[in-house]
PDB file of C-alpha atoms in Angstrom:
ATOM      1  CA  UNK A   1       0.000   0.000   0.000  1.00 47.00           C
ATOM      2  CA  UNK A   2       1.666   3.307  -0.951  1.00 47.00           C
ATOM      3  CA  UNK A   3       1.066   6.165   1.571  1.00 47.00           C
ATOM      4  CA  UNK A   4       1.143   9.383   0.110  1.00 52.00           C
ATOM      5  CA  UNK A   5       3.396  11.833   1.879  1.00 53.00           C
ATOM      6  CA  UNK A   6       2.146  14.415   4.454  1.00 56.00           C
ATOM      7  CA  UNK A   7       4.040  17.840   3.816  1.00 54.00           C
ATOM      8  CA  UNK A   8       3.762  18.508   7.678  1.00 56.00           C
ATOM      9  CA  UNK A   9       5.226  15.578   8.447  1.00 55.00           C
ATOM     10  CA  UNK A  10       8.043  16.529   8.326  1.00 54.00           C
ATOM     11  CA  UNK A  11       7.426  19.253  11.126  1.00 57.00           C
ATOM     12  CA  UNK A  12       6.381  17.102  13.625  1.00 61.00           C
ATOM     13  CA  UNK A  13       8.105  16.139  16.656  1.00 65.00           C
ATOM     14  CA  UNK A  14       9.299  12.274  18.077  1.00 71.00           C
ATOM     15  CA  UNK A  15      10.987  12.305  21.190  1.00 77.00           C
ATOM     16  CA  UNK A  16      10.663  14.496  24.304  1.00 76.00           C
ATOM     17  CA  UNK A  17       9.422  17.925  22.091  1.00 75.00           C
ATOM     18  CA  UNK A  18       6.815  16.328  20.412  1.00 74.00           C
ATOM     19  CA  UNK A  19       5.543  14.778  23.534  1.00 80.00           C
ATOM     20  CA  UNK A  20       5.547  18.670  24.961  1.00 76.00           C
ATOM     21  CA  UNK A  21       3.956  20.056  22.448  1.00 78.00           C
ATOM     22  CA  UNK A  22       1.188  17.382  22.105  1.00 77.00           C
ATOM     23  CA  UNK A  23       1.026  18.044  26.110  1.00 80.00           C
ATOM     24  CA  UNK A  24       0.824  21.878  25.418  1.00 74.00           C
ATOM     25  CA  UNK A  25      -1.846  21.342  23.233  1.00 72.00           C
ATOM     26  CA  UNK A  26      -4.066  19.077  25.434  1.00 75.00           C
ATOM     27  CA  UNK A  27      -3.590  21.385  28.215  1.00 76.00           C
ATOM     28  CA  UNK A  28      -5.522  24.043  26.279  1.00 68.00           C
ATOM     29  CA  UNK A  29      -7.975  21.169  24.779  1.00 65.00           C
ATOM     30  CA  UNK A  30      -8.941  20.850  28.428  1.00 71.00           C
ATOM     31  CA  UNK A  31      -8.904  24.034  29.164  1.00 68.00           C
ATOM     32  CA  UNK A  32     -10.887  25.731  26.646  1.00 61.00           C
ATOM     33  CA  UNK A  33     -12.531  22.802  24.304  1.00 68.00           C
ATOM     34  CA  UNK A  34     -12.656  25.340  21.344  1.00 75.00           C
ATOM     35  CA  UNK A  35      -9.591  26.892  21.069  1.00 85.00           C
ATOM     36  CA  UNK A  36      -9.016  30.345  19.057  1.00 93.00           C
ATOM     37  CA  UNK A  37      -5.401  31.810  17.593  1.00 96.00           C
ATOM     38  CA  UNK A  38      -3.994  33.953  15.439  1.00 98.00           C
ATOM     39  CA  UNK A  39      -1.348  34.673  13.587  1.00 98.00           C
ATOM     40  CA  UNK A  40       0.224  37.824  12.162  1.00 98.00           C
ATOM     41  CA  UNK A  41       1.647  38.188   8.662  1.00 98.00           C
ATOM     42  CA  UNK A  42       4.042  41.516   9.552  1.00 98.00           C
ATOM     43  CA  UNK A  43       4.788  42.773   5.707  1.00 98.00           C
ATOM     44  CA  UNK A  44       7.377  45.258   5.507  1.00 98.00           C
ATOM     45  CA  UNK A  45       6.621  46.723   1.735  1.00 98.00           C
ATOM     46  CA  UNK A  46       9.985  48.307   1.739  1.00 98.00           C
ATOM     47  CA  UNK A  47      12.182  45.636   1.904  1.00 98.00           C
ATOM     48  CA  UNK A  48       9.404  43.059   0.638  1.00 98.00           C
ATOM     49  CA  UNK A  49      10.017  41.162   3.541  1.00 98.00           C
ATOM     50  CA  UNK A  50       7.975  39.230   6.172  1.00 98.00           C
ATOM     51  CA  UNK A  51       8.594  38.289   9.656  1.00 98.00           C
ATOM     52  CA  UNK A  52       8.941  34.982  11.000  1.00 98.00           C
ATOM     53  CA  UNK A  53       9.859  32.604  14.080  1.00 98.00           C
ATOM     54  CA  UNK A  54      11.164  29.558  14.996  1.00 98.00           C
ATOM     55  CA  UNK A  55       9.916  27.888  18.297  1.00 97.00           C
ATOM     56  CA  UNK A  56      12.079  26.230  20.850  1.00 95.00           C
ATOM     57  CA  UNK A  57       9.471  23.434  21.881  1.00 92.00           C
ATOM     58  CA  UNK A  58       8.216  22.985  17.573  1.00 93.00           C
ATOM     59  CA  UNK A  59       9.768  22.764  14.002  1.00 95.00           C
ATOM     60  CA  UNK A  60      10.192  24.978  11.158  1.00 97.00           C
ATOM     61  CA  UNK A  61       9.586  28.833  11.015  1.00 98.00           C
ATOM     62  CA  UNK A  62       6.125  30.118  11.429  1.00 98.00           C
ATOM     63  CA  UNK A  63       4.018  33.195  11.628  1.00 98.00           C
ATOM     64  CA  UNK A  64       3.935  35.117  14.688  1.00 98.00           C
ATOM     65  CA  UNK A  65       0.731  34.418  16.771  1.00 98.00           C
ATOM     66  CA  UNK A  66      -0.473  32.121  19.458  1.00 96.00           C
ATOM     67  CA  UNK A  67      -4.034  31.881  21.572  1.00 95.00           C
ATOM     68  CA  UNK A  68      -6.484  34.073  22.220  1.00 96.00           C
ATOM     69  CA  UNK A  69      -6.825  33.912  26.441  1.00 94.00           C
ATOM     70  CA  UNK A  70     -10.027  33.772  28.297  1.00 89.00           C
ATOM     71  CA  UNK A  71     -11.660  37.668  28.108  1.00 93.00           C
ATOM     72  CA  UNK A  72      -9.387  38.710  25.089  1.00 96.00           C
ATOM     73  CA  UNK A  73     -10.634  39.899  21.871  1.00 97.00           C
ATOM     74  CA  UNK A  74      -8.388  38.279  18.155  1.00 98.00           C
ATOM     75  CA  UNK A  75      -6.906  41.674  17.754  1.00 98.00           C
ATOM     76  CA  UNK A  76      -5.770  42.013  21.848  1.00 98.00           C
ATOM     77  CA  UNK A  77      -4.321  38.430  21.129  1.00 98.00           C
ATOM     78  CA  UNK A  78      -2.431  39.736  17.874  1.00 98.00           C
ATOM     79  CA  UNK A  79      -1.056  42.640  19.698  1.00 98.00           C
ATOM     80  CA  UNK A  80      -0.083  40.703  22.848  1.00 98.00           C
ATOM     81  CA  UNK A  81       1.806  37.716  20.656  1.00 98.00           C
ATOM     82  CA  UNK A  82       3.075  40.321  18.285  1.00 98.00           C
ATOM     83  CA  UNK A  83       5.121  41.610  21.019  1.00 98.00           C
ATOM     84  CA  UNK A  84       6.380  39.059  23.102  1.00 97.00           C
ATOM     85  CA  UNK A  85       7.063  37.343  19.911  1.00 98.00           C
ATOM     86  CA  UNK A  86       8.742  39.920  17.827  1.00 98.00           C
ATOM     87  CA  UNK A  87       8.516  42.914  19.958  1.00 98.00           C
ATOM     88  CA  UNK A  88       6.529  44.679  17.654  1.00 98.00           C
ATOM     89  CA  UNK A  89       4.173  47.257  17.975  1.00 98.00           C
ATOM     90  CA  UNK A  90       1.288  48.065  15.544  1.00 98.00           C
ATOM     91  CA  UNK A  91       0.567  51.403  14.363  1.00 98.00           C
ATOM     92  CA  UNK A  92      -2.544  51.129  12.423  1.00 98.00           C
ATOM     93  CA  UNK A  93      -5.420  48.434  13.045  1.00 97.00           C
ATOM     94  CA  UNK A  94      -4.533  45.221  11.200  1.00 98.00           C
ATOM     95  CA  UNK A  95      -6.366  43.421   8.805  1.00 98.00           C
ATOM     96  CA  UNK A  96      -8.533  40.125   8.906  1.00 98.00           C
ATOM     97  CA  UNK A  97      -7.817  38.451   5.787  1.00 98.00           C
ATOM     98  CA  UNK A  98      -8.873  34.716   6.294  1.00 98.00           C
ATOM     99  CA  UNK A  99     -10.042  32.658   9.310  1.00 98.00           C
ATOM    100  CA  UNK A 100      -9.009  28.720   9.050  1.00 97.00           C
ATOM    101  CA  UNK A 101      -9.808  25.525  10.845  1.00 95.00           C
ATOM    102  CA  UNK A 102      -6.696  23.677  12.218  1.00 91.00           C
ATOM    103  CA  UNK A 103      -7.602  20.284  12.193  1.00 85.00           C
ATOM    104  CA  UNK A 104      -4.010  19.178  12.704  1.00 78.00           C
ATOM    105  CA  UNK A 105      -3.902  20.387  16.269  1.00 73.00           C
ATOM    106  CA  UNK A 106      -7.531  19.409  17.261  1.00 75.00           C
ATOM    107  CA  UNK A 107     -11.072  19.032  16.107  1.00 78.00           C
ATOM    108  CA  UNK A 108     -11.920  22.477  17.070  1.00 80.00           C
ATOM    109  CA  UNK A 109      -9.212  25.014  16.980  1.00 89.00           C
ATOM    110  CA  UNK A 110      -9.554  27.881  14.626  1.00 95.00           C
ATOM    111  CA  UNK A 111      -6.799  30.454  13.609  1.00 97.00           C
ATOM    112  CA  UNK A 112      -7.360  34.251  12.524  1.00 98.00           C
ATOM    113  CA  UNK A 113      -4.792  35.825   9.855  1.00 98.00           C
ATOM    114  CA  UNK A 114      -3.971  39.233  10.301  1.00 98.00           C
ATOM    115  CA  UNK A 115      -2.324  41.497   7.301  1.00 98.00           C
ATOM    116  CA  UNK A 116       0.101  43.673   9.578  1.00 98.00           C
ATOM    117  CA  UNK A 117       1.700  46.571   7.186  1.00 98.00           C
ATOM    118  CA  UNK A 118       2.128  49.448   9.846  1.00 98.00           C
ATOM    119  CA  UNK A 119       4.424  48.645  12.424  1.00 98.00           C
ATOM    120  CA  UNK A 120       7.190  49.011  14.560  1.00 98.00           C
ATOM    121  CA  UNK A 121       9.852  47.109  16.267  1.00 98.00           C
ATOM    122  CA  UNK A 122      11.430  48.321  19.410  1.00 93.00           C
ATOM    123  CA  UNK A 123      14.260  46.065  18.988  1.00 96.00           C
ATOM    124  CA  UNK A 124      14.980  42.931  17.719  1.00 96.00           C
ATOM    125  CA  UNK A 125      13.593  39.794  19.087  1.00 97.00           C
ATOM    126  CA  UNK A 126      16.512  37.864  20.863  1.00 97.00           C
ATOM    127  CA  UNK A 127      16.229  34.287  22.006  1.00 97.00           C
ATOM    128  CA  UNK A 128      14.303  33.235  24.853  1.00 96.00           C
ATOM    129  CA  UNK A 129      12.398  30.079  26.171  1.00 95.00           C
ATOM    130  CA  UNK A 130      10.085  29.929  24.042  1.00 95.00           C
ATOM    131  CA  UNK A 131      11.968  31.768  20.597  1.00 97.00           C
ATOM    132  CA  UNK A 132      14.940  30.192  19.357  1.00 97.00           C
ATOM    133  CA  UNK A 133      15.046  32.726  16.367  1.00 98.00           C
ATOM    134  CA  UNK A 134      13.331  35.372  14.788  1.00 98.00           C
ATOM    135  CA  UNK A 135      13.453  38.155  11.847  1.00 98.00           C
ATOM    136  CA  UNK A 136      11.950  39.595   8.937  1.00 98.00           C
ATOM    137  CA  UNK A 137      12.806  37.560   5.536  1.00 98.00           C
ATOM    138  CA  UNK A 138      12.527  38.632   2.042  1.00 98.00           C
ATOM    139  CA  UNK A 139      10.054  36.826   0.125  1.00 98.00           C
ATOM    140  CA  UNK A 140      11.773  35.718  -2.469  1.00 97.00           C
ATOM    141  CA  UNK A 141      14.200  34.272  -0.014  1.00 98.00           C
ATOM    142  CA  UNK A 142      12.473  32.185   3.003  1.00 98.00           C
ATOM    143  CA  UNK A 143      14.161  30.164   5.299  1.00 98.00           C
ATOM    144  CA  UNK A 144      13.856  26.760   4.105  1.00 97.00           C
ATOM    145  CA  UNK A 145      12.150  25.077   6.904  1.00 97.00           C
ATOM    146  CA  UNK A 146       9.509  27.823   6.574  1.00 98.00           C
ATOM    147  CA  UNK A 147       6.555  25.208   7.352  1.00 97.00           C
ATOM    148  CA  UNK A 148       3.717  24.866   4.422  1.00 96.00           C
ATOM    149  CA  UNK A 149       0.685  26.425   6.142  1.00 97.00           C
ATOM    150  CA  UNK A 150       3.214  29.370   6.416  1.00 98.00           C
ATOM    151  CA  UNK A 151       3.840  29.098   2.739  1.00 98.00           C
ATOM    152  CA  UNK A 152       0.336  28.713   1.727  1.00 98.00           C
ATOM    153  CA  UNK A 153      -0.700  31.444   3.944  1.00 98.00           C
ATOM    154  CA  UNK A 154       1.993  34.218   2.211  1.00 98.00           C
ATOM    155  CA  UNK A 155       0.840  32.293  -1.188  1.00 98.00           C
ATOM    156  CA  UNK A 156      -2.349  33.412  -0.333  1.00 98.00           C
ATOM    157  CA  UNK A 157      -1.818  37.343   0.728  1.00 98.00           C
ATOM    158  CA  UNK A 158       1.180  38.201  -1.733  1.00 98.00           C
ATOM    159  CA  UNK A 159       0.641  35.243  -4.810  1.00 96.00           C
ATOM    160  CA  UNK A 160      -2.724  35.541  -5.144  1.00 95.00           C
ATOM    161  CA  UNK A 161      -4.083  31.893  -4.511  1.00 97.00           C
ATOM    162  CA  UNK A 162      -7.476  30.952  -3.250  1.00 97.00           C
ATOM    163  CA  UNK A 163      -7.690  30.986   0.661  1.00 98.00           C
ATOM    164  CA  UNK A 164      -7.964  27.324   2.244  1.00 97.00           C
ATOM    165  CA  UNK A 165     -10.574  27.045   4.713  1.00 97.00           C
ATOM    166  CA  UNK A 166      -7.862  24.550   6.621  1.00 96.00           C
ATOM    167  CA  UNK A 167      -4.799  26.275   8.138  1.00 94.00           C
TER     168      UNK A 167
END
């Protein structure tokens, strides 16, 4: 029987980290059975760049963004990850482009993208528990591990393609 590969596969932990981050994950199943993120897609139109992270506990480089807590609106979520994240700082309202279903993480998480194009950074984002590395890339040049909801997401905004309903 030939198995067709998974593209996020690839970005999935064995060992110790994956066992965290499935952990991490049911934590917040328990905790709030629907489970709401975002993510920001910080554009900078002058060097036609965007910013991204890579995760201590997770593969691959990803989109800035994380959970919305208990009493917090998408947009006070955005603002809050932004900046521990990336420590940036918006300076107009973003922009809802797309909401997705995650089914990879569970049955009922959803994620909000956010078009961020006014903006500052304070400084840049050095490593910390949770941030291994961080920084804005050009498009035409992503880092290579740059996972493929990432690239479907920029494919979306910048290329034009039709927005998944899946994340």
């Amino acid at each position: 029987m030939n198995r067709q590969a998974d593209p996020e596969e690839a970005f999935r932990q064995a060992g110790w980290p994956g066992f965290r981050a499935r952990l991490f994950h049911l934590y917040f199943l328990l905790r709030r059975p629907m489970t709401l993120g975002v993510r920001g897609l910080v554009y900078n139109r002058a060097s036609n760049s965007v910013f991204l992270i890579r995760h201590t506990y997770v593969p691959g480089w990803h989109l800035p963004g994380g959970g919305v807590e208990v009493s917090e609106t998408l947009e006070q979520a955005l603002v809050r990850e932004l900046a521990e994240e990336g420590n940036i700082a918006l300076t107009t309202p973003p922009v809802l482009k797309s909401m997705h279903f995650n089914r990879r993480s569970s049955k009922r998480d959803h994620v909000g993208l956010y078009l961020i194009e006014a903006f500052s950074q304070t400084a840049p984002k050095l490593p910390d528990h949770e941030i291994a590395e961080a920084g804005f890339f050009p498009l035409d040049h992503l880092p290579q591990e740059t996972t493929p909801a990432t690239l479907r997401r920029i494919a979306e905004i910048f290329g034009g393609e039709r927005i998944s309903p899946y994340w």
